Amino acid sequence: MIIQWKNKWSGETGFVKKLNRKGRYFENTFYANEALKVSPKTVENTLSLLNEWCADNTYEVVEIKK
């Protein structure tokens, strides 16, 4: 699973590449193959952190196509 984000105001989209818990932000990538792989066990916690860190985005879990 990977997480795609969309900015509520600009419509810009991308994928979460890396979480920086100390700085409370995520790094972006525009390529799904570079996105952070999130396990089903941690996806809810990850989404919660992202919503807390940047409420200007919406976040969607995307299944990785093999």
Coordinates of C-alpha atoms in Angstrom, one line a residue:
M1 CA 0.0 0.0 0.0
I2 CA 1.1 3.5 -0.7
I3 CA -0.4 6.9 0.1
Q4 CA -1.4 9.5 -2.4
W5 CA -2.1 13.1 -1.3
K6 CA -4.0 15.9 -3.0
N7 CA -3.9 19.5 -2.0
K8 CA -7.4 20.8 -1.2
W9 CA -6.7 24.2 -2.6
S10 CA -4.4 23.8 -5.6
G11 CA -5.4 20.3 -6.7
E12 CA -1.7 19.3 -6.8
T13 CA -1.1 15.6 -6.2
G14 CA 1.7 13.3 -5.3
F15 CA 2.8 10.4 -3.2
V16 CA 4.3 10.2 0.3
K17 CA 7.9 9.2 -0.1
K18 CA 9.2 9.5 3.4
L19 CA 8.0 10.6 6.9
N20 CA 10.0 12.9 9.0
R21 CA 8.6 12.4 12.5
K22 CA 11.0 14.8 14.2
G23 CA 10.2 17.7 11.8
R24 CA 6.5 16.5 11.5
Y25 CA 6.4 16.6 7.7
F26 CA 6.5 14.2 4.8
E27 CA 8.7 14.3 1.7
N28 CA 6.9 14.1 -1.6
T29 CA 7.4 12.2 -4.9
F30 CA 5.4 12.4 -8.1
Y31 CA 6.2 8.7 -8.9
A32 CA 4.3 5.9 -7.4
N33 CA 7.3 3.5 -7.6
E34 CA 9.2 5.8 -5.3
A35 CA 6.4 6.0 -2.7
L36 CA 6.8 4.7 0.9
K37 CA 5.3 1.2 1.2
V38 CA 2.9 1.2 4.2
S39 CA 1.8 -2.1 5.8
P40 CA -1.9 -2.6 6.5
K41 CA -1.0 -2.7 10.3
T42 CA 0.4 0.9 10.2
V43 CA -1.7 2.6 7.6
E44 CA -4.3 4.1 10.0
N45 CA -1.6 5.5 12.2
T46 CA 0.3 6.9 9.2
L47 CA -2.9 8.6 7.9
S48 CA -3.6 10.1 11.3
L49 CA -0.1 11.6 11.4
L50 CA -0.4 13.0 7.9
N51 CA -3.7 14.6 8.7
E52 CA -2.3 16.1 11.9
W53 CA 0.8 17.4 10.1
C54 CA -0.8 18.9 7.0
A55 CA -4.6 19.3 7.0
D56 CA -4.5 21.2 3.7
N57 CA -4.2 17.8 1.9
T58 CA -6.5 14.8 1.6
Y59 CA -4.8 11.4 1.7
E60 CA -5.8 8.2 0.0
V61 CA -4.4 4.7 0.3
V62 CA -3.6 3.2 -3.0
E63 CA -3.0 -0.5 -3.6
I64 CA 0.3 -1.3 -5.4
K65 CA -0.3 -3.0 -8.7
K66 CA 2.0 -5.9 -9.3

